[in-house]
Amino acid sequence: MERGDVQHLSCPRCKAPVTKDQLKKIFPKATDETLTIVATSYTKYMEDLQMDTCWNKAHFFAQAKVEGGEKIELKKGESMDYSAEDLYKGRWNPKKNKYVTLFSAFKGNYEDSYNYGRSSRNNYTANQKMIANIAYSNRKDLGNLGGDDGWNFRGKGLIQLTGRDNYSKANVFTKKYENVDILANSDLVAHDLKIAVLSSMAFFVFRNINIKANGTKNVINDICPLVGNDVTLAGGKTNHKEKQDAFDKYTSVVFQIDKCLWGKLDNSLKHMDGRGPWMKIVLDEAKNYGGYNEGSNKNQTKLTKRIKNAYFSIKNEAASSSSDPSSISWCACFASWCLQQAGYGNPSSCRALEFDPNYIHEGPGNPEKKPAHMRKISEPVYGCIIVWKNNKKAGGHVAFYFGKTKEGNVIPIGGNQGQSLQFSNRNPNGDYGQKIVGYYLPDDYEENPKDKFTDDELKLDPVKLNKSDLLAKNGFVSGAT
């Protein structure tokens, strides 16, 4: 069987909209109106934000269940209604047999604790704004600048977005998708459900929780530390334990993670099991976005949005979600992202030549040389990285080795090939003003005899591949990069 006949299986539940009825099982005391807004808002953004998997849904709403409660009550933001004793001493944790500090700024600070926490000095009415400002305003780790930042940027939204820095990052998303500036009006995160959902989803994205969430059931160790500190609750419980319970008992069941097909191969791909594991990611992307033109910021296609929100999300020197794919060669971002999704080393770069461990962009001897996390191999294998270098100018191209034509030409699959994500047809001796520098595998990938090309993989037709179900839309063969 030729690979042109292979189809990937995508999980229908991953792509399915979140529904009011699903959320009712998680938030039984919430109104139908609230559940409808939350479900519709999550569904609206989930594809663009790479949160359209059963795993992401389960983890996101497990966090929200604990932070927002069974009614999904946004209220007025994080409650700072603390007793003076709790602020001064901390909260008693019977399991640890000691007091656990709530806020370091109040620990041992008798005057502020009893002036602003509930006590006889204030008729047992806490000054919540002062407590928030003392606790948070000068927290540089939160990006706060003093003044009322502690109060303005206290925890709000479905997962209690906290700190000027996190609001600034989420603001990129709220301005882009809803034209809402939450830095100028932070209370919208607490009062507008749509913004509460979007800003919380944005937090999952810029903290890479949406990537970490896929495939893990370990909420306490894998997810919660990325969201916030483990807070001791009344009676000695902790919010991290409650979030694990919410995931185990409710959200993982509602979104059927044990039946989720994310990351699994269907029967037609069993022969690929153990071969270049990142190729499943590559082919899944092709199945969903391949064949579409890269577009531009002014003329966006389905692929444009994917490039900006996914491939440009890797840590790199030039590209970001606001970059225009038509003005940046995005082949290296795509390759880095696919390897990253599969859990393998990569240069996390927008520069193709940085996949070559010997390449130094800034010049020989520069001590700041960026590690490639790749190793060169003498003979190409299925799924290896191919790096081309331009003959007369800087730069090059990078793609994944898929197979060969019967004439011996290279068939790569990658991004920015004919301004698309598709297969190409390249002369191994050089063409289009480029020559092959070498073939590479991630440093942390062990050699696998299964990666050798099969006989069928040495007589493929790139034209048929680009017209097969391997691409979302029929592509065309081009060597242009």
Coordinates of C-alpha atoms in Angstrom, one line a residue:
M1 CA 0.0 0.0 0.0
E2 CA 1.3 3.4 -1.0
R3 CA 1.3 6.1 1.7
G4 CA -0.9 8.2 -0.6
D5 CA -3.7 5.8 0.4
V6 CA -3.2 6.2 4.1
Q7 CA -5.7 8.2 6.1
H8 CA -5.4 9.5 9.6
L9 CA -8.1 9.0 12.2
S10 CA -9.2 12.2 14.1
C11 CA -11.2 11.9 17.2
P12 CA -14.8 13.1 16.5
R13 CA -15.3 14.0 20.2
C14 CA -12.2 16.3 20.2
K15 CA -13.6 18.4 17.4
A16 CA -17.2 18.3 18.7
P17 CA -18.7 21.5 20.2
V18 CA -18.9 21.7 24.0
T19 CA -22.6 21.5 24.9
K20 CA -24.8 22.9 27.7
D21 CA -25.8 19.4 28.7
Q22 CA -22.2 18.3 29.1
L23 CA -21.4 21.3 31.4
K24 CA -24.6 20.7 33.4
K25 CA -23.0 17.5 34.6
I26 CA -20.0 19.4 35.8
F27 CA -21.7 22.6 37.1
P28 CA -25.1 21.3 38.2
K29 CA -26.2 24.5 40.0
A30 CA -25.4 26.9 37.1
T31 CA -28.2 28.4 35.0
D32 CA -28.9 27.2 31.5
E33 CA -28.1 30.7 30.2
T34 CA -24.7 30.7 31.9
L35 CA -23.9 27.2 30.6
T36 CA -24.9 28.1 27.1
I37 CA -22.6 31.2 27.1
V38 CA -19.7 29.2 28.5
A39 CA -20.2 26.3 26.1
T40 CA -20.6 28.5 23.0
S41 CA -17.6 30.7 24.0
Y42 CA -15.2 27.7 24.5
T43 CA -16.3 26.1 21.2
K44 CA -15.9 29.4 19.3
Y45 CA -12.2 29.7 20.2
M46 CA -11.1 26.1 20.8
E47 CA -9.7 25.3 17.3
D48 CA -7.7 28.5 16.9
L49 CA -6.3 28.1 20.4
Q50 CA -5.4 24.4 20.0
M51 CA -7.8 23.4 22.8
D52 CA -10.0 21.2 20.6
T53 CA -9.2 17.9 22.3
C54 CA -11.1 15.9 24.8
W55 CA -8.1 16.3 27.2
N56 CA -8.0 20.0 27.0
K57 CA -11.8 20.2 27.6
A58 CA -11.5 18.0 30.6
H59 CA -8.5 19.8 32.2
F60 CA -9.9 23.3 31.5
F61 CA -13.3 22.6 33.1
A62 CA -11.7 20.8 36.0
Q63 CA -9.8 23.9 36.9
A64 CA -13.0 26.0 36.3
K65 CA -15.1 23.8 38.5
V66 CA -12.9 24.4 41.6
E67 CA -12.2 28.1 40.8
G68 CA -15.8 29.1 39.8
G69 CA -17.8 26.6 41.8
E70 CA -20.8 24.6 40.7
K71 CA -22.7 27.7 39.8
I72 CA -19.8 29.2 37.7
E73 CA -20.2 32.4 39.8
L74 CA -17.7 35.0 38.6
K75 CA -18.9 37.4 41.4
K76 CA -16.5 40.3 41.6
G77 CA -13.2 38.5 41.4
E78 CA -11.1 36.8 43.9
S79 CA -12.5 37.3 47.4
M80 CA -10.0 38.9 49.8
D81 CA -12.4 38.6 52.8
Y82 CA -9.9 37.2 55.3
S83 CA -9.9 37.2 59.0
A84 CA -7.1 39.1 60.7
E85 CA -6.0 35.9 62.4
D86 CA -5.7 34.0 59.1
L87 CA -3.7 36.8 57.6
Y88 CA -1.4 37.1 60.6
K89 CA -0.9 33.5 61.5
G90 CA -1.8 31.6 58.3
R91 CA -4.5 29.0 57.9
W92 CA -4.2 25.8 60.0
N93 CA -3.6 22.6 58.0
P94 CA -4.3 19.6 60.1
K95 CA -2.6 17.2 57.7
K96 CA 0.7 19.2 58.0
N97 CA 0.0 20.0 61.6
K98 CA 1.0 23.6 61.2
Y99 CA -0.2 27.0 60.0
V100 CA 0.2 27.6 56.2
T101 CA 0.9 31.3 55.2
L102 CA -1.7 32.8 53.0
F103 CA 0.2 35.9 51.9
S104 CA 3.9 36.5 52.8
A105 CA 3.2 40.3 53.0
F106 CA 1.0 39.7 56.0
K107 CA 3.0 37.0 57.8
G108 CA 4.0 38.4 61.2
N109 CA 2.5 41.8 60.1
Y110 CA 0.2 42.4 63.0
E111 CA -0.9 45.9 62.3
D112 CA -1.9 45.4 58.7
S113 CA -3.5 42.1 59.5
Y114 CA -5.7 43.4 62.2
N115 CA -6.3 46.8 60.5
Y116 CA -7.6 45.3 57.3
G117 CA -8.6 41.7 58.0
R118 CA -11.8 41.0 59.9
S119 CA -11.3 42.0 63.5
S120 CA -12.8 44.1 66.3
R121 CA -10.8 47.1 64.9
N122 CA -13.0 47.3 61.8
N123 CA -16.3 45.8 63.2
Y124 CA -15.3 42.5 61.5
T125 CA -15.5 43.9 58.0
A126 CA -12.4 43.2 55.9
N127 CA -11.0 46.0 53.7
Q128 CA -10.6 43.7 50.7
K129 CA -9.0 46.3 48.4
M130 CA -6.3 47.0 50.9
I131 CA -5.7 43.3 51.5
A132 CA -5.3 42.8 47.8
N133 CA -3.0 45.7 47.3
I134 CA -0.7 44.7 50.2
A135 CA -0.7 41.1 49.1
Y136 CA -0.2 41.6 45.4
S137 CA 0.6 45.2 44.3
N138 CA 4.4 44.9 44.7
R139 CA 4.7 41.3 43.5
K140 CA 7.2 41.7 40.6
D141 CA 6.7 38.0 39.8
L142 CA 3.2 39.0 38.8
G143 CA 4.3 42.0 36.8
N144 CA 2.5 44.4 39.1
L145 CA 3.7 48.0 39.4
G146 CA 2.3 49.0 42.8
G147 CA -0.6 51.3 43.5
D148 CA -3.9 49.5 42.9
D149 CA -2.5 46.8 40.7
G150 CA -3.0 44.2 43.4
W151 CA -6.8 45.0 43.5
N152 CA -7.3 45.6 39.8
F153 CA -5.4 42.5 38.7
R154 CA -6.5 40.1 41.5
G155 CA -7.8 36.7 40.5
K156 CA -10.8 36.9 38.1
G157 CA -12.4 34.7 35.5
L158 CA -12.9 31.0 35.2
I159 CA -9.4 30.1 36.5
Q160 CA -8.7 33.3 38.5
L161 CA -6.3 35.1 36.1
T162 CA -3.9 37.0 38.4
G163 CA -1.3 39.8 38.0
R164 CA -0.7 42.5 35.4
D165 CA 1.7 40.3 33.4
N166 CA -1.0 37.6 32.9
Y167 CA -3.6 40.2 32.1
S168 CA -1.2 41.7 29.5
K169 CA -0.7 38.4 27.8
A170 CA -4.4 37.5 27.8
N171 CA -5.1 41.0 26.5
V172 CA -3.5 40.1 23.2
F173 CA -6.2 37.5 22.8
T174 CA -9.2 39.5 24.1
K175 CA -8.3 42.4 21.8
K176 CA -7.8 40.1 18.8
Y177 CA -11.0 38.1 19.1
E178 CA -13.4 40.4 20.9
N179 CA -11.8 43.9 20.6
V180 CA -11.8 44.1 24.4
D181 CA -9.0 45.7 26.4
I182 CA -8.8 44.0 29.8
L183 CA -5.8 46.1 30.8
A184 CA -7.9 49.2 30.6
N185 CA -11.0 47.5 32.2
S186 CA -9.9 44.5 34.1
D187 CA -13.3 44.0 35.7
L188 CA -14.6 42.7 32.4
V189 CA -12.8 39.4 33.2
A190 CA -15.1 39.2 36.3
H191 CA -18.3 40.5 34.8
D192 CA -18.4 39.3 31.2
L193 CA -18.7 35.5 30.8
K194 CA -17.4 35.5 27.3
I195 CA -14.3 37.4 28.3
A196 CA -13.9 35.2 31.4
V197 CA -13.8 32.1 29.2
L198 CA -11.5 33.6 26.5
S199 CA -9.0 35.1 28.9
S200 CA -8.8 31.8 30.8
M201 CA -8.3 29.9 27.5
A202 CA -5.6 32.4 26.6
F203 CA -3.9 31.6 29.9
F204 CA -3.9 27.9 29.0
V205 CA -2.2 28.8 25.7
F206 CA 0.5 31.2 26.8
R207 CA 1.4 28.9 29.7
N208 CA 1.5 26.0 27.2
I209 CA -1.0 24.1 29.4
N210 CA -3.0 23.3 26.3
I211 CA 0.0 21.3 25.1
K212 CA 0.8 19.7 28.5
A213 CA -2.9 18.7 29.0
N214 CA -3.0 16.2 26.1
G215 CA -2.5 12.7 27.4
T216 CA -2.0 13.3 31.1
K217 CA -4.3 12.4 34.0
N218 CA -1.9 13.8 36.6
V219 CA -3.6 17.1 37.4
I220 CA -1.7 17.7 40.6
N221 CA 1.8 17.5 39.1
D222 CA 1.4 18.3 35.4
I223 CA -1.4 20.9 35.3
C224 CA -1.9 22.6 38.6
P225 CA 1.6 23.9 39.1
L226 CA 1.2 25.8 35.8
V227 CA -2.0 27.4 36.9
G228 CA -1.2 28.5 40.5
N229 CA -0.1 27.7 44.0
D230 CA -1.5 24.9 46.1
V231 CA -3.7 26.9 48.5
T232 CA -4.9 25.4 51.8
L233 CA -8.6 25.6 52.1
A234 CA -10.9 25.4 55.2
G235 CA -10.6 22.0 56.9
G236 CA -7.1 21.3 55.5
K237 CA -8.1 20.5 51.9
T238 CA -6.0 21.9 49.1
N239 CA -7.3 23.3 45.8
H240 CA -4.9 21.1 43.8
K241 CA -6.4 18.0 45.3
E242 CA -9.9 19.3 44.6
K243 CA -8.9 19.9 41.0
Q244 CA -7.6 16.4 40.7
D245 CA -10.9 15.1 42.1
A246 CA -12.9 17.3 39.7
F247 CA -11.0 15.8 36.8
D248 CA -11.2 12.2 38.0
K249 CA -14.9 12.2 39.0
Y250 CA -16.5 14.7 36.6
T251 CA -14.7 16.2 33.6
S252 CA -12.7 13.2 32.4
V253 CA -15.9 11.2 32.4
V254 CA -18.0 13.9 30.7
F255 CA -15.4 14.3 27.9
Q256 CA -14.6 10.6 27.7
I257 CA -10.9 10.9 27.7
D258 CA -10.5 7.1 28.0
K259 CA -12.2 6.8 24.6
C260 CA -10.3 9.8 23.1
L261 CA -8.4 9.0 19.9
W262 CA -6.0 11.9 20.3
G263 CA -2.5 10.6 19.6
K264 CA -3.6 7.2 18.6
L265 CA -3.2 5.5 15.2
D266 CA -6.0 3.8 13.3
N267 CA -5.5 0.3 11.8
S268 CA -4.2 1.6 8.4
L269 CA -1.3 3.3 10.2
K270 CA -0.3 0.4 12.5
H271 CA 2.7 -0.2 10.2
M272 CA 4.0 3.3 11.2
D273 CA 4.0 2.5 14.9
G274 CA 7.4 3.3 16.3
R275 CA 8.6 5.1 13.2
G276 CA 9.5 8.7 13.4
P277 CA 6.7 9.4 16.0
W278 CA 6.5 13.1 15.1
M279 CA 5.3 12.1 11.6
K280 CA 1.9 11.5 13.1
I281 CA 1.7 15.1 14.1
V282 CA 3.0 16.2 10.6
L283 CA 0.4 14.1 8.8
D284 CA -2.4 15.1 11.2
E285 CA -1.6 18.8 10.4
A286 CA -1.6 18.0 6.7
K287 CA -4.9 16.2 7.0
N288 CA -6.5 19.2 8.7
Y289 CA -4.7 22.1 7.0
G290 CA -2.7 20.8 4.0
G291 CA -3.3 22.2 0.6
Y292 CA -4.6 25.5 1.7
N293 CA -2.6 28.6 0.7
E294 CA -0.7 30.3 3.5
G295 CA -2.6 33.5 3.0
S296 CA -1.7 36.7 4.7
N297 CA -2.9 38.9 7.6
K298 CA -5.2 40.7 5.2
N299 CA -6.4 37.6 3.4
Q300 CA -6.5 34.8 5.9
T301 CA -7.2 31.1 5.1
K302 CA -7.7 28.2 7.4
L303 CA -4.0 27.5 7.2
T304 CA -3.1 31.2 8.0
K305 CA -4.8 31.0 11.3
R306 CA -3.1 27.7 12.1
I307 CA 0.3 29.1 11.3
K308 CA -0.2 32.2 13.4
N309 CA -1.7 30.5 16.5
A310 CA 0.2 27.2 16.4
Y311 CA 3.5 27.1 14.5
F312 CA 4.4 30.7 15.4
S313 CA 3.7 29.9 19.1
I314 CA 7.1 28.2 19.5
K315 CA 9.7 30.3 21.3
N316 CA 11.7 32.0 18.5
E317 CA 13.4 35.2 17.5
A318 CA 11.1 36.5 14.7
A319 CA 7.6 35.1 14.5
S320 CA 4.6 35.6 16.7
S321 CA 0.8 35.3 16.5
S322 CA 0.7 38.8 14.9
S323 CA 3.3 38.0 12.2
D324 CA 2.2 37.7 8.6
P325 CA 2.9 34.2 7.2
S326 CA 3.3 35.6 3.7
S327 CA 6.4 37.6 4.9
I328 CA 8.1 35.0 7.0
S329 CA 9.4 31.6 5.9
W330 CA 7.6 29.4 8.3
C331 CA 9.0 26.0 7.3
A332 CA 11.3 25.9 10.4
C333 CA 8.5 27.0 12.8
F334 CA 6.3 24.2 11.4
A335 CA 9.1 21.6 11.8
S336 CA 10.0 22.8 15.3
W337 CA 6.4 22.8 16.4
C338 CA 5.7 19.2 15.1
L339 CA 8.8 17.9 16.9
Q340 CA 7.8 19.8 20.1
Q341 CA 4.3 18.4 20.0
A342 CA 5.7 14.9 19.8
G343 CA 8.0 15.6 22.8
Y344 CA 11.3 15.6 20.9
G345 CA 14.3 18.0 20.9
N346 CA 14.3 20.8 18.3
P347 CA 15.9 24.2 17.8
S348 CA 12.6 26.0 18.4
S349 CA 13.5 28.3 15.5
C350 CA 12.2 30.2 12.5
R351 CA 15.5 29.6 10.7
A352 CA 15.9 26.4 8.7
L353 CA 19.6 26.3 9.0
E354 CA 19.5 26.1 12.8
F355 CA 18.5 22.5 12.4
D356 CA 22.1 21.9 11.5
P357 CA 24.1 21.6 14.7
N358 CA 27.2 23.2 13.0
Y359 CA 25.4 26.3 11.9
I360 CA 26.0 29.6 13.8
H361 CA 23.7 32.4 12.6
E362 CA 25.7 35.2 14.2
G363 CA 29.1 34.0 13.0
P364 CA 31.9 31.5 14.0
G365 CA 32.9 31.4 17.6
N366 CA 29.9 33.1 19.0
P367 CA 29.4 31.7 22.5
E368 CA 25.7 32.3 22.4
K369 CA 25.2 29.7 19.7
K370 CA 21.7 28.3 19.8
P371 CA 21.6 24.5 20.4
A372 CA 19.9 22.6 17.5
H373 CA 19.1 19.5 19.6
M374 CA 19.6 17.5 16.4
R375 CA 22.3 15.1 15.1
K376 CA 23.3 14.5 11.5
I377 CA 22.9 11.1 10.0
S378 CA 24.7 9.6 7.1
E379 CA 21.7 8.0 5.3
P380 CA 18.2 9.5 5.2
V381 CA 15.4 7.6 6.8
Y382 CA 11.6 8.0 7.0
G383 CA 10.7 11.2 8.9
C384 CA 14.2 12.6 9.2
I385 CA 14.7 16.3 8.8
I386 CA 16.1 17.6 5.5
V387 CA 17.9 20.9 5.5
W388 CA 18.6 22.9 2.3
K389 CA 20.8 26.0 2.1
N390 CA 20.4 28.8 -0.4
N391 CA 23.3 29.0 -2.9
K392 CA 23.5 32.7 -3.3
K393 CA 21.8 34.2 -0.3
A394 CA 21.2 33.6 3.4
G395 CA 18.6 31.1 4.6
G396 CA 17.3 27.8 3.3
H397 CA 14.5 25.4 3.8
V398 CA 13.6 22.5 6.1
A399 CA 11.1 19.6 5.7
F400 CA 10.4 16.0 6.7
Y401 CA 11.6 13.2 4.4
F402 CA 8.5 11.2 3.4
G403 CA 9.8 9.1 0.5
K404 CA 11.2 9.1 -3.0
T405 CA 9.9 9.0 -6.6
K406 CA 10.8 6.0 -8.7
E407 CA 13.3 8.3 -10.5
G408 CA 15.0 8.9 -7.2
N409 CA 13.8 12.4 -6.4
V410 CA 13.2 13.4 -2.8
I411 CA 9.6 13.8 -1.6
P412 CA 9.5 16.0 1.5
I413 CA 6.4 17.1 3.4
G414 CA 6.6 20.4 5.2
G415 CA 5.5 23.9 5.6
N416 CA 6.1 26.8 3.2
Q417 CA 6.3 24.5 0.2
G418 CA 4.6 26.3 -2.7
Q419 CA 3.1 28.7 0.0
S420 CA 1.3 25.7 1.5
L421 CA 1.6 22.7 3.7
Q422 CA 2.0 19.8 1.3
F423 CA 4.3 17.4 -0.5
S424 CA 7.1 18.5 -2.9
N425 CA 9.4 17.0 -5.5
R426 CA 13.1 17.8 -5.1
N427 CA 16.3 16.8 -6.9
P428 CA 18.7 15.3 -4.3
N429 CA 21.6 17.1 -6.1
G430 CA 20.0 20.5 -5.7
D431 CA 17.4 22.7 -7.4
Y432 CA 15.5 26.0 -7.0
G433 CA 18.8 27.7 -6.0
Q434 CA 19.3 25.4 -3.0
K435 CA 21.3 22.4 -2.1
I436 CA 20.9 19.8 0.6
V437 CA 23.1 20.4 3.7
G438 CA 22.2 17.1 5.4
Y439 CA 19.7 14.8 7.1
Y440 CA 19.0 15.0 10.8
L441 CA 17.2 13.4 13.7
P442 CA 16.5 14.7 17.2
D443 CA 19.3 14.1 19.7
D444 CA 16.8 12.3 22.0
Y445 CA 15.5 9.9 19.4
E446 CA 17.2 6.5 19.3
E447 CA 17.9 4.9 15.9
N448 CA 15.2 2.6 14.8
P449 CA 15.6 -0.1 12.1
K450 CA 11.9 0.4 11.3
D451 CA 12.7 3.9 10.0
K452 CA 14.4 2.6 6.9
F453 CA 12.3 3.3 3.8
T454 CA 10.1 0.4 2.5
D455 CA 10.1 -0.5 -1.2
D456 CA 6.7 1.2 -1.6
E457 CA 8.1 4.4 -0.2
L458 CA 10.8 4.5 -2.9
K459 CA 8.3 4.8 -5.8
L460 CA 5.8 7.4 -4.7
D461 CA 4.1 10.0 -6.8
P462 CA 4.0 13.5 -5.3
V463 CA 1.2 14.6 -7.6
K464 CA -1.1 11.8 -6.3
L465 CA 0.0 12.4 -2.7
N466 CA -1.1 16.1 -3.0
K467 CA -4.5 15.0 -4.4
S468 CA -5.0 12.3 -1.8
D469 CA -6.9 12.3 1.4
L470 CA -3.6 13.0 3.2
L471 CA -4.3 16.7 2.6
A472 CA -7.3 18.7 3.7
K473 CA -7.5 20.3 0.2
N474 CA -5.9 19.2 -3.1
G475 CA -2.5 20.7 -3.3
F476 CA 0.0 21.0 -6.2
V477 CA 3.6 20.0 -6.5
S478 CA 6.1 22.9 -6.2
G479 CA 9.7 23.1 -5.1
A480 CA 9.4 26.8 -4.4
T481 CA 10.1 27.7 -0.7

